[in-house]
C-alpha cells in the first residue's frame, strides 16, 4: 500500500505520517530527506540526479508513506499512490503550530531534522503563505486526474477518523 501525504509547513504531515506508519506498519519517508543530506555540521543539498534516484528507489517499493510539500519531481508518487491525503489545515492553525514547534525545538522537547534558527522560523511563515497562494493550487491541479484517490483532511479529528476507517482495510491487504 502506498500513501502520499501533502500539506504546508505546520499542517501536521510528519506527525500524521508517523502515526500512520506505526498503525499500518508502513515505512515513512519525508521528501525533505531526498532533497537534503543530513549532517551534524549542516545540511547539504543533494544534486537533482541524486534526489531523483533516491526518490525512485522508494516509489518502486510495494509499500510506503511519503510526505512532503514538494511538487514537480514528486509527481510520480501522485501517479502510483493508492491514497493521496491532502492536509488542508487552516492557515491560522498552521501559524500557531510553527510557533509551538519552534519553542519546543529550542527547549529540546521536539526533535528537528535541521538546526532550529530564528531565520528558519521566520522563513516558515513565508513558506506557509507561499504554499497557500501558489503551491496549493498547483497540487489541486496535479490531483485532478486522480480525484478518486484524494482525501482532504482539515482537522486532527478527521485525520484520526481516516486512520480508524482504513486500518482494517490495510491490515487485510497485508494478510
XYZ file of C-alpha atoms in Angstrom:
175
model
C 0.000 0.000 0.000
C 1.264 3.452 -0.942
C 0.136 6.651 0.762
C 1.224 10.135 -0.304
C 0.644 12.936 2.230
C 0.804 16.590 1.185
C 0.412 19.775 3.197
C 2.056 23.043 4.117
C 4.585 23.581 6.871
C 2.705 23.208 10.160
C -0.114 21.111 8.678
C 0.901 18.039 10.679
C 2.308 15.952 7.803
C 5.175 14.396 9.717
C 3.187 13.756 12.896
C 0.339 12.193 10.896
C 2.740 10.138 8.754
C 4.472 8.778 11.857
C 1.109 7.764 13.350
C 0.096 6.093 10.097
C 3.460 4.370 9.801
C 3.144 2.916 13.286
C -0.528 1.947 12.931
C -0.310 0.472 9.421
C 3.267 -0.830 9.658
C 4.378 1.063 6.556
C 7.788 2.715 6.109
C 7.704 6.522 6.277
C 9.768 8.907 4.145
C 9.967 12.711 4.184
C 10.561 14.413 0.822
C 12.925 16.836 2.591
C 15.260 13.902 3.191
C 15.505 13.243 -0.544
C 16.452 16.894 -1.070
C 18.884 17.214 1.837
C 21.782 15.113 3.039
C 21.594 15.490 6.813
C 24.911 16.240 8.540
C 25.807 17.406 12.038
C 27.698 20.358 10.568
C 24.702 21.415 8.474
C 22.552 20.056 5.692
C 23.930 19.676 2.183
C 21.572 19.821 -0.781
C 21.620 16.671 -2.919
C 22.002 17.077 -6.655
C 18.747 16.737 -8.594
C 20.090 13.484 -10.007
C 20.785 12.061 -6.524
C 17.440 13.327 -5.187
C 15.541 11.720 -8.074
C 17.470 8.459 -7.754
C 16.719 8.204 -4.020
C 13.061 9.044 -4.653
C 12.691 6.475 -7.456
C 14.087 3.714 -5.231
C 11.363 4.427 -2.685
C 8.373 4.783 -5.016
C 9.242 1.468 -6.670
C 8.772 -0.314 -3.334
C 5.499 -2.122 -2.671
C 4.543 -0.097 0.379
C 5.363 3.326 1.740
C 4.164 6.567 3.206
C 5.765 9.612 1.612
C 5.026 13.053 2.990
C 6.118 16.481 1.953
C 5.439 19.769 0.293
C 7.429 19.365 -2.921
C 5.805 19.311 -6.337
C 7.168 18.613 -9.794
C 9.773 15.947 -9.128
C 7.352 14.132 -6.767
C 4.540 13.721 -9.305
C 5.427 10.046 -9.792
C 4.201 9.499 -6.221
C 0.849 11.026 -7.171
C 0.630 8.575 -10.074
C 1.396 5.395 -8.115
C -0.081 6.203 -4.685
C -3.146 4.249 -3.603
C -4.241 7.173 -1.444
C -3.326 10.863 -1.566
C -4.037 12.644 1.692
C -4.092 16.430 1.449
C -3.794 18.032 4.885
C -5.732 21.230 4.275
C -5.358 22.659 7.778
C -6.436 26.325 8.169
C -3.548 28.787 7.819
C -4.022 30.273 11.322
C -3.716 26.807 12.875
C -0.535 26.212 10.867
C 0.928 29.527 12.085
C 0.261 28.530 15.689
C 1.915 25.147 15.101
C 5.006 26.822 13.606
C 5.370 28.944 16.761
C 4.768 25.969 19.053
C 7.233 23.784 17.128
C 9.966 26.430 17.280
C 9.602 26.839 21.042
C 9.586 23.075 21.640
C 12.650 22.650 19.429
C 14.541 25.422 21.252
C 13.699 23.730 24.557
C 14.884 20.420 23.039
C 11.445 18.901 23.682
C 10.918 18.207 19.972
C 13.462 16.765 17.556
C 14.204 18.516 14.262
C 15.976 17.342 11.101
C 17.533 20.819 10.904
C 19.040 23.294 13.340
C 16.116 25.467 14.523
C 17.249 29.045 13.975
C 15.276 32.267 14.095
C 15.926 32.723 10.364
C 14.312 29.364 9.546
C 11.473 30.149 11.972
C 10.721 33.406 10.101
C 11.014 31.683 6.723
C 8.385 29.127 7.726
C 5.745 31.864 7.812
C 6.719 32.887 4.280
C 6.675 29.253 3.110
C 3.253 28.848 4.707
C 1.838 31.832 2.805
C 3.569 30.782 -0.428
C 2.024 27.326 -0.108
C -1.449 28.790 0.340
C -1.182 31.176 -2.612
C 0.890 29.182 -5.099
C 1.597 25.554 -4.241
C -1.870 24.580 -3.064
C -3.412 25.471 -6.459
C -0.604 23.524 -8.190
C -1.281 20.449 -6.082
C -5.034 20.691 -6.661
C -4.403 20.804 -10.409
C -1.986 17.851 -10.221
C -4.615 15.894 -8.255
C -7.357 16.451 -10.884
C -6.719 13.242 -12.860
C -6.612 11.273 -9.580
C -9.692 12.634 -7.775
C -10.873 9.140 -6.808
C -7.877 8.600 -4.535
C -7.560 12.101 -2.991
C -8.877 12.738 0.521
C -8.904 16.235 2.054
C -8.364 16.322 5.811
C -8.717 19.619 7.693
C -8.665 18.649 11.372
C -6.908 16.245 13.701
C -10.261 14.524 14.249
C -10.640 13.902 10.501
C -7.100 12.501 10.410
C -7.818 10.170 13.334
C -11.082 9.037 11.729
C -9.283 8.332 8.448
C -6.802 6.095 10.268
C -9.577 4.260 12.118
C -11.648 3.771 8.957
C -8.711 2.487 6.937
C -6.556 0.433 9.296
C -8.631 -2.729 8.835
C -8.520 -2.256 5.043
C -4.731 -2.009 5.116
C -4.423 -4.933 7.544
C -6.495 -7.168 5.237
C -4.189 -6.305 2.321
C -1.188 -7.479 4.335
C -2.807 -10.804 5.267
